[in-house]
Coordinates of C-alpha atoms in Angstrom, one line a residue:
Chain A
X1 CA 4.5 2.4 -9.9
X2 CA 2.1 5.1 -11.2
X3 CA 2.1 9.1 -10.3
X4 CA -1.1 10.8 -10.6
X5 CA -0.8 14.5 -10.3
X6 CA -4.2 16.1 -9.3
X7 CA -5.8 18.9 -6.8
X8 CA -6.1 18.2 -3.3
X9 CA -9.7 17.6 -1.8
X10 CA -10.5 17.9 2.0
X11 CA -10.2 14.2 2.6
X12 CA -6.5 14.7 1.7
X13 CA -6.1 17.3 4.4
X14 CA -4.8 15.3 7.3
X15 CA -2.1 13.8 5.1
X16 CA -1.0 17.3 3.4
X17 CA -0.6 18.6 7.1
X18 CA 1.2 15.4 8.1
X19 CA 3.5 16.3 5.1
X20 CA 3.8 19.6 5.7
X21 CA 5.3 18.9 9.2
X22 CA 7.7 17.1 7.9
X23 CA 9.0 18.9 5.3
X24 CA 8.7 22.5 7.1
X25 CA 9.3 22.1 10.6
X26 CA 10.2 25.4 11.1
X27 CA 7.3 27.1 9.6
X28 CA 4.4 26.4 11.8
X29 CA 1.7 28.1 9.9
X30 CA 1.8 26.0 7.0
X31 CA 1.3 22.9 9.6
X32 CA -2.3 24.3 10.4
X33 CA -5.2 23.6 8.7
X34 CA -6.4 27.6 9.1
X35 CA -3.6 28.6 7.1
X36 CA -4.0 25.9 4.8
X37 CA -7.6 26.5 4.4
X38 CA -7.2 30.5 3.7
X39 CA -3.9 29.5 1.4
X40 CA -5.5 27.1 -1.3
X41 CA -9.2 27.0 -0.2
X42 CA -10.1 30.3 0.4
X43 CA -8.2 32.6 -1.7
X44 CA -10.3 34.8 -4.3
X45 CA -9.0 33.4 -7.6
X46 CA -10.5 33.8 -10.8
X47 CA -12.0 30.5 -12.5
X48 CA -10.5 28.5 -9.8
X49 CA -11.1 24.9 -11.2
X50 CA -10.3 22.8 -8.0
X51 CA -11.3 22.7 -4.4
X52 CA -7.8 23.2 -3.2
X53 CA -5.6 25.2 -5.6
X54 CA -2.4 23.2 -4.6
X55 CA -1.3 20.2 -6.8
X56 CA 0.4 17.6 -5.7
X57 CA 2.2 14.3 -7.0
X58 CA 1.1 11.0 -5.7
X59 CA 2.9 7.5 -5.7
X60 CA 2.2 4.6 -4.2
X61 CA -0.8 6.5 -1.9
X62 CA 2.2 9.1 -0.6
X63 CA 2.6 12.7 -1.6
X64 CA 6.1 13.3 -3.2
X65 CA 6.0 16.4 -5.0
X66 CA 3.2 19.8 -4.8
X67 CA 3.0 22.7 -5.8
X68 CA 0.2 25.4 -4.3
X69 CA -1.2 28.5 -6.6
X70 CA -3.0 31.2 -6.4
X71 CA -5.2 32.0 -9.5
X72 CA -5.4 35.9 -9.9
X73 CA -6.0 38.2 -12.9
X74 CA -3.0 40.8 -13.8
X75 CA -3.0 44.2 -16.0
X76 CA 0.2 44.7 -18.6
X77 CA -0.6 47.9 -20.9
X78 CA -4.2 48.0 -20.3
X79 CA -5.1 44.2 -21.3
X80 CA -6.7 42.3 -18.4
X81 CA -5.2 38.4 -18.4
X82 CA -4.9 35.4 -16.6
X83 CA -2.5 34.1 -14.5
X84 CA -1.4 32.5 -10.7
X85 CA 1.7 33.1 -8.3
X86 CA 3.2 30.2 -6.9
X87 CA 4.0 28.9 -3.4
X88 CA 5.3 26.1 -1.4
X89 CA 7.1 24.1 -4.4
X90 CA 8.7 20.8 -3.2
X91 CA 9.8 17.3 -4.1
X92 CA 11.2 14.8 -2.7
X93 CA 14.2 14.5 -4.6
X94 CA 14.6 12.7 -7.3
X95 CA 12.4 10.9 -10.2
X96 CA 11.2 14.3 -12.1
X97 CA 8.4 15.2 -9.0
X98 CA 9.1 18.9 -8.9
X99 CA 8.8 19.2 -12.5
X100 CA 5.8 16.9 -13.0
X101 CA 4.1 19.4 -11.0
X102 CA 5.5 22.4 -12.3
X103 CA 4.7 20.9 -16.6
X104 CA 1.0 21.0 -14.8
X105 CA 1.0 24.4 -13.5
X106 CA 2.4 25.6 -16.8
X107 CA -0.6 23.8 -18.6
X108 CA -3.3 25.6 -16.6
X109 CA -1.6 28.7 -16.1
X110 CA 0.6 31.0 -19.6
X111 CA 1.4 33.6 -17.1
X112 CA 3.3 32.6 -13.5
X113 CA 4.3 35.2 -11.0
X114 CA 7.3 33.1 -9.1
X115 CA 8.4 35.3 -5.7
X116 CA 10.9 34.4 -3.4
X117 CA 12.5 31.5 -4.8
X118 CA 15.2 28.8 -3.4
X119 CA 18.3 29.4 -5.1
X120 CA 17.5 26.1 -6.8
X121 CA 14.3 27.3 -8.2
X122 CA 15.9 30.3 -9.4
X123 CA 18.7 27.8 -11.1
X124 CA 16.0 26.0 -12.6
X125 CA 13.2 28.7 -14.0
X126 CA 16.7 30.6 -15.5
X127 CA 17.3 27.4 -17.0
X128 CA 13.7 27.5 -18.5
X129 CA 15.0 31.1 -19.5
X130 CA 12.6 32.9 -17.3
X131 CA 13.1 36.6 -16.5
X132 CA 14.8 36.7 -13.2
X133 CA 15.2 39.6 -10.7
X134 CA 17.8 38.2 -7.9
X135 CA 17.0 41.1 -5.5
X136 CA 13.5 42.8 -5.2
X137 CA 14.0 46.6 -4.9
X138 CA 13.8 47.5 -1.1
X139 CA 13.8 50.7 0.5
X140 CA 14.4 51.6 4.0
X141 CA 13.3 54.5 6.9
X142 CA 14.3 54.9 10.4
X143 CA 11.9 57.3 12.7
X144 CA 15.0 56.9 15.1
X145 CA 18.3 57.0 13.7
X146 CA 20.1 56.3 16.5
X147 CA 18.7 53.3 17.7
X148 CA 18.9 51.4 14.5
X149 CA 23.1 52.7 14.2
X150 CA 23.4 51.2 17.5
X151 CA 21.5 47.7 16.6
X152 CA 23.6 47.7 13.7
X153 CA 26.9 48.6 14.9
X154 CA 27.1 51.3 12.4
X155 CA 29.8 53.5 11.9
X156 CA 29.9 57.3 12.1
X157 CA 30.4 57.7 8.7
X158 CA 27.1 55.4 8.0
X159 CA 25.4 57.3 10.6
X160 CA 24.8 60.2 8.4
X161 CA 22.2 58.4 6.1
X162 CA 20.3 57.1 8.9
X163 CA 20.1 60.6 10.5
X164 CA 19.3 61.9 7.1
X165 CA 15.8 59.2 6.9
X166 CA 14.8 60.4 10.3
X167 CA 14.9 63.9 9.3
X168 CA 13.2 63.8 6.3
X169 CA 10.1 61.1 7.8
X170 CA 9.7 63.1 10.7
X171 CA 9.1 66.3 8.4
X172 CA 6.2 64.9 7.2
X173 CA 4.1 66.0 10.7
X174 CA 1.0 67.3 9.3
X175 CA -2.0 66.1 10.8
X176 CA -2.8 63.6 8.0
X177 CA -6.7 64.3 8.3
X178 CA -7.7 62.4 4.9
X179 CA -5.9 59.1 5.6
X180 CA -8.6 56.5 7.0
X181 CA -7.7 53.6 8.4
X182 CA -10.4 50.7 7.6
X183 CA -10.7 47.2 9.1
X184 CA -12.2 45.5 5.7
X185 CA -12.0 46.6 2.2
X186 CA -15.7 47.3 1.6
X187 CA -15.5 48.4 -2.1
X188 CA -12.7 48.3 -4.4
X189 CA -9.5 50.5 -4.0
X190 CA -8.4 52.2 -6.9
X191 CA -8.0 49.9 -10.0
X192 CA -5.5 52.6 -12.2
X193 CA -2.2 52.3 -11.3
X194 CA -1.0 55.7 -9.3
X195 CA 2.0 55.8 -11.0
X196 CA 3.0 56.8 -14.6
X197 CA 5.8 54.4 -15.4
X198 CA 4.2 51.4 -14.2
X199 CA 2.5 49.1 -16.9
X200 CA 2.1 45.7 -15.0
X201 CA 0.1 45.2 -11.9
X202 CA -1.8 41.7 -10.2
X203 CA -5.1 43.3 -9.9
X204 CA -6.2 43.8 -6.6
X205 CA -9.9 43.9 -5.8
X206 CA -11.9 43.8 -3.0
X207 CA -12.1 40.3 -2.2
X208 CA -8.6 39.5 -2.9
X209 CA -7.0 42.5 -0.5
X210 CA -9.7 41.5 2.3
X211 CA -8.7 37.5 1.6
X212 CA -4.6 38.8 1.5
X213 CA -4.5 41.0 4.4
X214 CA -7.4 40.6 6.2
X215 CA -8.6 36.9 6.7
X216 CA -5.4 35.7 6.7
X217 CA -5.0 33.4 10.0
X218 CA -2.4 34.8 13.0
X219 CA -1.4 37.9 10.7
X220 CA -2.5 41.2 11.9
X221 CA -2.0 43.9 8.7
X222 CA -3.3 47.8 9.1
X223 CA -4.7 49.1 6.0
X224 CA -5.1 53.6 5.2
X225 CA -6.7 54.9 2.5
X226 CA -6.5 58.3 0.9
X227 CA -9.3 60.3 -0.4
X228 CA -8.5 59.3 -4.4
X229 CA -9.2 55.6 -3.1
X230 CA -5.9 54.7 -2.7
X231 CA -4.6 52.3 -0.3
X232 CA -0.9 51.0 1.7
X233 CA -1.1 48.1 3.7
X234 CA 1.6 47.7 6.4
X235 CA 2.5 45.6 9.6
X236 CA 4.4 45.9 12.7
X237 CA 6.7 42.9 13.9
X238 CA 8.6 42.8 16.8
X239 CA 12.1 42.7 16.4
X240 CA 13.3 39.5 18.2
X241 CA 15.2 39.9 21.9
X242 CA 15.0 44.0 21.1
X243 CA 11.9 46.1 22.5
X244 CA 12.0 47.7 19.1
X245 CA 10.0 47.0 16.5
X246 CA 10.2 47.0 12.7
X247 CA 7.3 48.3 10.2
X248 CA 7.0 46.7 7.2
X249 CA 5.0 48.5 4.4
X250 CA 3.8 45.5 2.6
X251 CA 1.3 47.5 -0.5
X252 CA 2.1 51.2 -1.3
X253 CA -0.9 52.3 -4.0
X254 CA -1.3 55.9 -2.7
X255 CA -2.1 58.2 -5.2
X256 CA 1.0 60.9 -5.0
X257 CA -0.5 64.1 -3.8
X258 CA -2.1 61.8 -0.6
X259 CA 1.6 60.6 0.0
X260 CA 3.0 62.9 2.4
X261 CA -0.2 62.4 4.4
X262 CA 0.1 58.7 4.4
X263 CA 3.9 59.0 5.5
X264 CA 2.8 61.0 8.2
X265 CA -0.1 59.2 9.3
X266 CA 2.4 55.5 9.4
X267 CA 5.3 57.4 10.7
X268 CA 2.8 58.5 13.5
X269 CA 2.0 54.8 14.3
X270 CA 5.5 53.5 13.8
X271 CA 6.4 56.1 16.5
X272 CA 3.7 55.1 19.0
X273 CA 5.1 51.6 18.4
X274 CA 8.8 52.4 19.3
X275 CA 9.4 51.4 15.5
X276 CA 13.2 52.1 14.5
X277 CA 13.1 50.7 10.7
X278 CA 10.5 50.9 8.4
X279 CA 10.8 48.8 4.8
X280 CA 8.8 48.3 1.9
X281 CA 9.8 45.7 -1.2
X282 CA 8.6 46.7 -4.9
X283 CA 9.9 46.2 -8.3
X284 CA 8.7 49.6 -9.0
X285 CA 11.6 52.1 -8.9
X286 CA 9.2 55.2 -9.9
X287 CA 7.3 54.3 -6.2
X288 CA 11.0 53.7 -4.3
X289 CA 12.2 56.8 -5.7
X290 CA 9.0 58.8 -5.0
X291 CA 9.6 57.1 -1.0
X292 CA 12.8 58.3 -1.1
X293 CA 11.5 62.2 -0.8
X294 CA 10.2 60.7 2.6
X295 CA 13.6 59.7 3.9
X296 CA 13.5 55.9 2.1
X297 CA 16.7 54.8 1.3
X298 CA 17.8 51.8 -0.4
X299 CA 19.1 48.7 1.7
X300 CA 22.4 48.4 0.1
X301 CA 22.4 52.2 1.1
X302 CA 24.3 51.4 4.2
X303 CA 27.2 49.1 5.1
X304 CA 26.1 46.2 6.5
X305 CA 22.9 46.7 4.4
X306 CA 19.9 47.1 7.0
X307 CA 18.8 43.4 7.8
X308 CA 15.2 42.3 6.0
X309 CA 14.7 39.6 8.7
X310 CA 14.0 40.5 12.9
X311 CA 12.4 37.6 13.8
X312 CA 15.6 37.1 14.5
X313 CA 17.7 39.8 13.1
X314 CA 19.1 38.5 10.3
X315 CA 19.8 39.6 6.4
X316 CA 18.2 36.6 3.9
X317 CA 20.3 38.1 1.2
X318 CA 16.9 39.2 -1.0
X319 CA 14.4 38.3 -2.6
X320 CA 14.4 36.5 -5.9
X321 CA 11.6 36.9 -8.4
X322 CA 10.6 35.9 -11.5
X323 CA 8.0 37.0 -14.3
X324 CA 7.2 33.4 -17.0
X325 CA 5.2 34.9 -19.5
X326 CA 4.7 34.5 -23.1
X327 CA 7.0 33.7 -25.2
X328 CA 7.9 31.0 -23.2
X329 CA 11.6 29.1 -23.1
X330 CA 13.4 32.1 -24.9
X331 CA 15.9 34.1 -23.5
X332 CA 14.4 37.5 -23.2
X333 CA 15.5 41.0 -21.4
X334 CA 12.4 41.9 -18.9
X335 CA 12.1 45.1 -17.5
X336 CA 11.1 44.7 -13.9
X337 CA 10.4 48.1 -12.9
X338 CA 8.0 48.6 -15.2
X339 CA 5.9 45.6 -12.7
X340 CA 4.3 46.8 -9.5
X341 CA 5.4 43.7 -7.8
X342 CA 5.9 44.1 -4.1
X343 CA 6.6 41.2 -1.5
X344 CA 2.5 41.2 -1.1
X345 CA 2.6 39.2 -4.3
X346 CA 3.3 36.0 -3.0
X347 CA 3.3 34.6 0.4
X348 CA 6.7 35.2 1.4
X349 CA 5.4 37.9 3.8
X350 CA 4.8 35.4 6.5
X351 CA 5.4 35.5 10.1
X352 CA 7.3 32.2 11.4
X353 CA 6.9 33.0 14.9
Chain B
X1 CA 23.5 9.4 -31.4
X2 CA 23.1 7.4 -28.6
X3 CA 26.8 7.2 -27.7
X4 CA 26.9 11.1 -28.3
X5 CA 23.7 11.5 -25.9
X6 CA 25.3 8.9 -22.9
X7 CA 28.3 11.0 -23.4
X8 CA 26.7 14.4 -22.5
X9 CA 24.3 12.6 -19.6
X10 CA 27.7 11.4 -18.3
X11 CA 29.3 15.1 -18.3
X12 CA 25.5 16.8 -16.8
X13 CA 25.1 13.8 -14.0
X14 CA 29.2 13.7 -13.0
X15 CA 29.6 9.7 -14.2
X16 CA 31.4 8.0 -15.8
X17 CA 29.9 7.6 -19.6
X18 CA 30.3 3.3 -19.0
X19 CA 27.5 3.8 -16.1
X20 CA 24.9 6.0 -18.3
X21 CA 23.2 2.4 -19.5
X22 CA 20.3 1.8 -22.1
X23 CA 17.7 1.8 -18.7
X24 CA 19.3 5.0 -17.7
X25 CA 16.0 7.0 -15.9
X26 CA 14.7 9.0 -13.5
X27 CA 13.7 6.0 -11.5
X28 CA 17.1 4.8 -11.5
X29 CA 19.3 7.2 -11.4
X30 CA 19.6 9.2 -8.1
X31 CA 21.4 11.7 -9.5
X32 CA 18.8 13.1 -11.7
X33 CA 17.1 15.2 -9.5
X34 CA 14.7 18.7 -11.0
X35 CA 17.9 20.9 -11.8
X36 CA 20.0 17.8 -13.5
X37 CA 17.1 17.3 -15.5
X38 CA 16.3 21.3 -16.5
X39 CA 20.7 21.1 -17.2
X40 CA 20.3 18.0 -19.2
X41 CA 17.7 19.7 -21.3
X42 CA 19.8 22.5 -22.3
X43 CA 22.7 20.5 -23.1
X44 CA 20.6 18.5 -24.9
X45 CA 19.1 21.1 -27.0
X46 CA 22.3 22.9 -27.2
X47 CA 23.9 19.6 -29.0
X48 CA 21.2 18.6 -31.3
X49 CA 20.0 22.1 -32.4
X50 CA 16.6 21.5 -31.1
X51 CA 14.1 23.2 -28.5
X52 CA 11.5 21.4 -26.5
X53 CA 8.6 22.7 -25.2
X54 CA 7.5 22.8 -21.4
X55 CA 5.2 19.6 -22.2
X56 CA 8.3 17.6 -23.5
X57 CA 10.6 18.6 -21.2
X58 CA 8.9 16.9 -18.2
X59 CA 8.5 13.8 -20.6
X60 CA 12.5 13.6 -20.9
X61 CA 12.5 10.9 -18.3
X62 CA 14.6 8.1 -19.4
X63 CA 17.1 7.7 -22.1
X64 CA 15.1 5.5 -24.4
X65 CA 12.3 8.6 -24.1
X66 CA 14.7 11.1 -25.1
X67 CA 16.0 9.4 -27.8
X68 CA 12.1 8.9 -29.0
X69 CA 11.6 12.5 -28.8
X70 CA 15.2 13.3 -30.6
X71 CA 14.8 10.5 -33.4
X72 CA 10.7 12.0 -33.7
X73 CA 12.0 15.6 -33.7
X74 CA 14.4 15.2 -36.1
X75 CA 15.1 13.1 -39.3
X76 CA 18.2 14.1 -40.4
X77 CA 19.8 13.8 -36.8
X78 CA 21.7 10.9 -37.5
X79 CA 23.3 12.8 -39.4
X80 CA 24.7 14.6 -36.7
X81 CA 26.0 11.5 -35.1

């Protein structure tokens, strides 16, 4: 029995897809060769080495283990360096697949952005005494207050921070004339991070925001920019058997004194949408607490916290992230919120249905 | 240092210590699944004082390998045992 772990090539499509089926049957977008293509094949990354950026194990002419990367380049105190994000880890079980895989990625790759991760992953990178974060950051807004208390079943008493985000978000009226919405990134956004306590960032270019938000099959994402060349990316989603809808802000890299005219111009659109909860994910507490003048409120704010999934409505209990760089395999205290790292980071942000 | 190493694969995989055998692998033991193995490498290193890195870690398929990589890594282990 021999295992050769390599790249996939387009001849090895059909059988990827085939496996894919059968290991996700739930997900329907990773059983299409669109998605597949704009996943491995199509996606910006620097020095990519390999047709398809997803590895996988082979035995006996059958795919047991993969793992898919995306190659990008990050910023940590003003040094540019190499790196990738992982997605759709799996094996088969047993017989050391999943690690095979994940020995190869750590070969090619010192730096490894890990987001949204199995509670099994997470038990295993902490074993390789990786830096985790159980719960990504979230913060909330409701343009109607009462709506989401009565999808919710709040009480009265929880009622009063709801009504508190409406008030504040619908403050912010003005006629937000220097927000633009564009269809395609046609230079690049602002490469400086907008905000001072924030050291880390994935670096996001032209080509890889048009090839995140923009190319990306069966996903519809609306992009604003502010004057300073600044940029939030959002969607709407429909919340499932409700004729509400959720907004999910999914990239907030808006310079600060172009904020309030952002938060009206998306508060204007969740509003036209009958949008009663708006969310954005970020490790950065310096941009959730800068939201928070808005009327964001953290998730845990309320009691039941406000539900991260409406396709259906359902709370997935967070996001789990983790940060592998040098030195590696040594315990070692991280400090996430110095990271912009927000759910657009990896492709967790991924509509099912 | 063998019996010490079956003894702690016996506590990681839940088995009995009589059923960790000299063949003991990842091809035949069912048990040993990705988070077994990442457990069994911390125990490992815990016991013996050492630290492997991510290139040996995946290479810790069998018990004959480990013992390889233990007896390579260190000289004076048998003192240990």
């Amino acid at each position: 029995m021999s295992d050769r772990i390599r790249t996939i090539t387009s001849n090895d499509i059909p059988a990827v897809l085939r496996a894919f089926k059968e290991i996700y049957p739930a997900n329907p977008r990773l059983q299409e060769i669109e998605y597949l293509n704009w996943q491995f094949r199509d996606n910006p990354g620097e020095s990519r080495d390999a047709e398809y950026s997803l590895l996988v194990l082979e035995r006996e002419e059958r795919f047991v283990a993969f793992l898919g990367y995306v190659p990008l380049r990050f910023q940590f105190d003003d040094v540019v360096k190499r790196g990738c994000s992982t997605c759709t880890w799996y094996s088969n079980g047993s017989d050391g697949g999943g690690l095979a895989v994940l020995s190869t990625l750590m070969v090619k790759f010192d730096n490894r952005f890990l987001i949204g991760l199995s509670d099994i992953s997470a038990s295993i990178y902490s074993l390789y005494k990786i830096p985790l974060l159980p719960r990504l950051p979230r913060w909330v807004a409701t343009p109607n207050a009462e709506a989401l208390a009565d999808l919710l079943k709040l009480g009265s008493d929880q009622r009063s921070i709801l009504d508190n985000s409406a008030a504040l978000l619908g403050r912010e009226s003005s006629d937000p004339v220097a927000i633009t919405t564009v269809s395609r990134f046609t230079d690049d956004p602002l490469q400086r991070c907008p905000f001072s306590t924030v050291q880390g960032f994935v670096i996001r270019n032209a080509a890889y925001l048009n090839w995140r938000y923009i190319d990306i099959p069966h996903h519809r994402y609306q992009v604003v920019r502010d004057p300073d060349g600044g940029y939030a990316v959002f969607r709407i989603e429909q919340i499932m058997g409700h004729s509400f809808a959720a907004l999910r802000i999914i990239e907030w890299w808006i310079t600060s004194r172009w904020g309030a005219q952002a938060i009206a111009f998306i508060s204007g659109v969740a509003r036209e949408a009958r949008v009663i909860v708006m969310d954005f994910f970020c490790t950065a507490l310096e941009v959730g607490e800068y939201l928070q003048t808005f009327g964001f409120f953290r998730d845990t704010s309320t009691s039941p916290p406000v539900p991260d999934r409406f396709r259906p409505l359902n709370d997935s209990g967070g996001i789990c992230i983790a940060l592998d760089l040098p030195p590696h395999r040594r315990a070692r205290e991280l400090n996430f919120s110095q990271w912009y790292i927000s759910k657009g980071d990896g492709d967790i942000d991924r509509v099912k249905l | 240092m063998s019996e010490e190493l079956k003894k702690l694969m016996s506590q990681v995989f839940s088995l009995p210590t009589a059923s960790i055998s000299d063949d003991f692998s990842t091809k035949t033991a069912s048990e040993w699944d990705s988070l077994r193995h990442m457990m069994l490498v911390v125990a490992i290193e815990e016991q013996f004082n050492v630290s492997f890195t991510e290139q040996e870690i995946v290479e810790l398929v069998s018990i004959k390998e480990i013992m390889r990589v233990l007896q390579q890594r260190m000289g004076t282990l048998a003192k240990h045992s």
